[in-house]
Amino acid sequence: MPLSDWVNWIEVFLWSIAGIAVLASARRCGSDRRALAITAGIAFLLFAGSDYVELSTGAWWKPPWLLAWKAACVAALFWCLVRYARLKKRP
């Protein structure tokens, strides 16, 4: 198995663990942060799914819909980060 496949399997595992952990933490959040945690958890799990698909395509940019999938996940996670920073500033 090529090294790139090992790296993708590690990424699938790490993003899945991150998604599960964030989803599990959503139970302890207030209602305003709960939706954000659920969104971030799902985005992490979808990102893990895109790495799994990448194992069969061989590249993160081929086919183009895989690149769009990954970009959407990164955009969602960035949005969650910005939203969390704004929520954290609130008293």
PDB file of C-alpha atoms in Angstrom:
ATOM      1  CA  MET A   1       0.000   0.000   0.000  1.00  0.00           C
ATOM      2  CA  PRO A   2       1.455   3.382  -0.986  1.00  0.00           C
ATOM      3  CA  LEU A   3       2.278   5.934   1.686  1.00  0.00           C
ATOM      4  CA  SER A   4      -0.457   8.258   0.418  1.00  0.00           C
ATOM      5  CA  ASP A   5      -3.061   5.583   1.159  1.00  0.00           C
ATOM      6  CA  TRP A   6      -1.738   5.229   4.717  1.00  0.00           C
ATOM      7  CA  VAL A   7      -1.956   8.991   5.159  1.00  0.00           C
ATOM      8  CA  ASN A   8      -5.537   9.005   3.876  1.00  0.00           C
ATOM      9  CA  TRP A   9      -6.514   6.176   6.238  1.00  0.00           C
ATOM     10  CA  ILE A  10      -5.006   8.149   9.131  1.00  0.00           C
ATOM     11  CA  GLU A  11      -6.947  11.226   8.024  1.00  0.00           C
ATOM     12  CA  VAL A  12     -10.176   9.227   7.780  1.00  0.00           C
ATOM     13  CA  PHE A  13      -9.603   8.007  11.333  1.00  0.00           C
ATOM     14  CA  LEU A  14      -8.633  11.425  12.769  1.00  0.00           C
ATOM     15  CA  TRP A  15     -11.457  13.379  11.110  1.00  0.00           C
ATOM     16  CA  SER A  16     -13.946  10.714  12.197  1.00  0.00           C
ATOM     17  CA  ILE A  17     -12.740  10.874  15.799  1.00  0.00           C
ATOM     18  CA  ALA A  18     -12.910  14.682  15.695  1.00  0.00           C
ATOM     19  CA  GLY A  19     -16.456  14.568  14.320  1.00  0.00           C
ATOM     20  CA  ILE A  20     -17.638  12.053  16.906  1.00  0.00           C
ATOM     21  CA  ALA A  21     -15.993  14.021  19.733  1.00  0.00           C
ATOM     22  CA  VAL A  22     -17.556  17.311  18.636  1.00  0.00           C
ATOM     23  CA  LEU A  23     -20.963  15.683  18.239  1.00  0.00           C
ATOM     24  CA  ALA A  24     -20.651  14.113  21.695  1.00  0.00           C
ATOM     25  CA  SER A  25     -19.740  17.484  23.192  1.00  0.00           C
ATOM     26  CA  ALA A  26     -22.863  19.031  21.665  1.00  0.00           C
ATOM     27  CA  ARG A  27     -24.934  17.519  24.467  1.00  0.00           C
ATOM     28  CA  ARG A  28     -23.175  19.698  27.019  1.00  0.00           C
ATOM     29  CA  CYS A  29     -23.497  22.919  25.027  1.00  0.00           C
ATOM     30  CA  GLY A  30     -26.140  25.575  25.361  1.00  0.00           C
ATOM     31  CA  SER A  31     -28.693  25.803  22.591  1.00  0.00           C
ATOM     32  CA  ASP A  32     -26.797  28.497  20.650  1.00  0.00           C
ATOM     33  CA  ARG A  33     -23.597  26.457  20.611  1.00  0.00           C
ATOM     34  CA  ARG A  34     -25.296  23.078  20.218  1.00  0.00           C
ATOM     35  CA  ALA A  35     -26.311  23.744  16.609  1.00  0.00           C
ATOM     36  CA  LEU A  36     -22.802  24.960  15.870  1.00  0.00           C
ATOM     37  CA  ALA A  37     -21.254  21.828  17.425  1.00  0.00           C
ATOM     38  CA  ILE A  38     -23.595  19.580  15.456  1.00  0.00           C
ATOM     39  CA  THR A  39     -22.727  21.417  12.228  1.00  0.00           C
ATOM     40  CA  ALA A  40     -18.990  21.135  12.913  1.00  0.00           C
ATOM     41  CA  GLY A  41     -19.273  17.465  13.868  1.00  0.00           C
ATOM     42  CA  ILE A  42     -21.130  16.630  10.678  1.00  0.00           C
ATOM     43  CA  ALA A  43     -18.622  18.644   8.625  1.00  0.00           C
ATOM     44  CA  PHE A  44     -15.742  16.659  10.177  1.00  0.00           C
ATOM     45  CA  LEU A  45     -17.505  13.380   9.401  1.00  0.00           C
ATOM     46  CA  LEU A  46     -18.206  14.453   5.823  1.00  0.00           C
ATOM     47  CA  PHE A  47     -14.570  15.472   5.461  1.00  0.00           C
ATOM     48  CA  ALA A  48     -13.566  12.007   6.674  1.00  0.00           C
ATOM     49  CA  GLY A  49     -15.900  10.571   4.030  1.00  0.00           C
ATOM     50  CA  SER A  50     -14.212  12.634   1.339  1.00  0.00           C
ATOM     51  CA  ASP A  51     -10.828  11.219   2.369  1.00  0.00           C
ATOM     52  CA  TYR A  52     -12.290   7.734   2.169  1.00  0.00           C
ATOM     53  CA  VAL A  53     -13.508   8.420  -1.376  1.00  0.00           C
ATOM     54  CA  GLU A  54     -10.078   9.852  -2.187  1.00  0.00           C
ATOM     55  CA  LEU A  55      -8.617   6.409  -1.496  1.00  0.00           C
ATOM     56  CA  SER A  56     -10.414   5.072  -4.559  1.00  0.00           C
ATOM     57  CA  THR A  57      -9.878   8.099  -6.831  1.00  0.00           C
ATOM     58  CA  GLY A  58      -6.187   8.545  -6.072  1.00  0.00           C
ATOM     59  CA  ALA A  59      -6.262  12.333  -5.845  1.00  0.00           C
ATOM     60  CA  TRP A  60      -8.123  14.984  -3.890  1.00  0.00           C
ATOM     61  CA  TRP A  61      -8.811  17.044  -7.025  1.00  0.00           C
ATOM     62  CA  LYS A  62     -10.045  14.215  -9.268  1.00  0.00           C
ATOM     63  CA  PRO A  63     -12.933  14.020 -10.008  1.00  0.00           C
ATOM     64  CA  PRO A  64     -13.919  17.683  -9.737  1.00  0.00           C
ATOM     65  CA  TRP A  65     -16.917  16.918  -7.497  1.00  0.00           C
ATOM     66  CA  LEU A  66     -14.531  15.511  -4.879  1.00  0.00           C
ATOM     67  CA  LEU A  67     -12.631  18.802  -4.844  1.00  0.00           C
ATOM     68  CA  ALA A  68     -15.954  20.639  -4.460  1.00  0.00           C
ATOM     69  CA  TRP A  69     -16.934  18.288  -1.610  1.00  0.00           C
ATOM     70  CA  LYS A  70     -13.666  18.927   0.218  1.00  0.00           C
ATOM     71  CA  ALA A  71     -13.933  22.688  -0.373  1.00  0.00           C
ATOM     72  CA  ALA A  72     -17.470  22.722   1.016  1.00  0.00           C
ATOM     73  CA  CYS A  73     -16.296  20.885   4.149  1.00  0.00           C
ATOM     74  CA  VAL A  74     -13.400  23.298   4.673  1.00  0.00           C
ATOM     75  CA  ALA A  75     -15.736  26.260   4.149  1.00  0.00           C
ATOM     76  CA  ALA A  76     -18.222  24.841   6.669  1.00  0.00           C
ATOM     77  CA  LEU A  77     -15.490  24.265   9.237  1.00  0.00           C
ATOM     78  CA  PHE A  78     -14.127  27.780   8.697  1.00  0.00           C
ATOM     79  CA  TRP A  79     -17.629  29.204   9.124  1.00  0.00           C
ATOM     80  CA  CYS A  80     -17.982  27.216  12.363  1.00  0.00           C
ATOM     81  CA  LEU A  81     -14.679  28.588  13.614  1.00  0.00           C
ATOM     82  CA  VAL A  82     -15.691  32.186  12.866  1.00  0.00           C
ATOM     83  CA  ARG A  83     -19.120  31.674  14.431  1.00  0.00           C
ATOM     84  CA  TYR A  84     -17.579  30.071  17.524  1.00  0.00           C
ATOM     85  CA  ALA A  85     -15.166  32.998  17.923  1.00  0.00           C
ATOM     86  CA  ARG A  86     -18.110  35.413  17.786  1.00  0.00           C
ATOM     87  CA  LEU A  87     -20.097  33.374  20.310  1.00  0.00           C
ATOM     88  CA  LYS A  88     -17.122  33.200  22.615  1.00  0.00           C
ATOM     89  CA  LYS A  89     -16.840  37.016  22.656  1.00  0.00           C
ATOM     90  CA  ARG A  90     -20.433  37.358  23.840  1.00  0.00           C
ATOM     91  CA  PRO A  91     -20.881  37.752  27.579  1.00  0.00           C
TER      92      PRO A  91
END
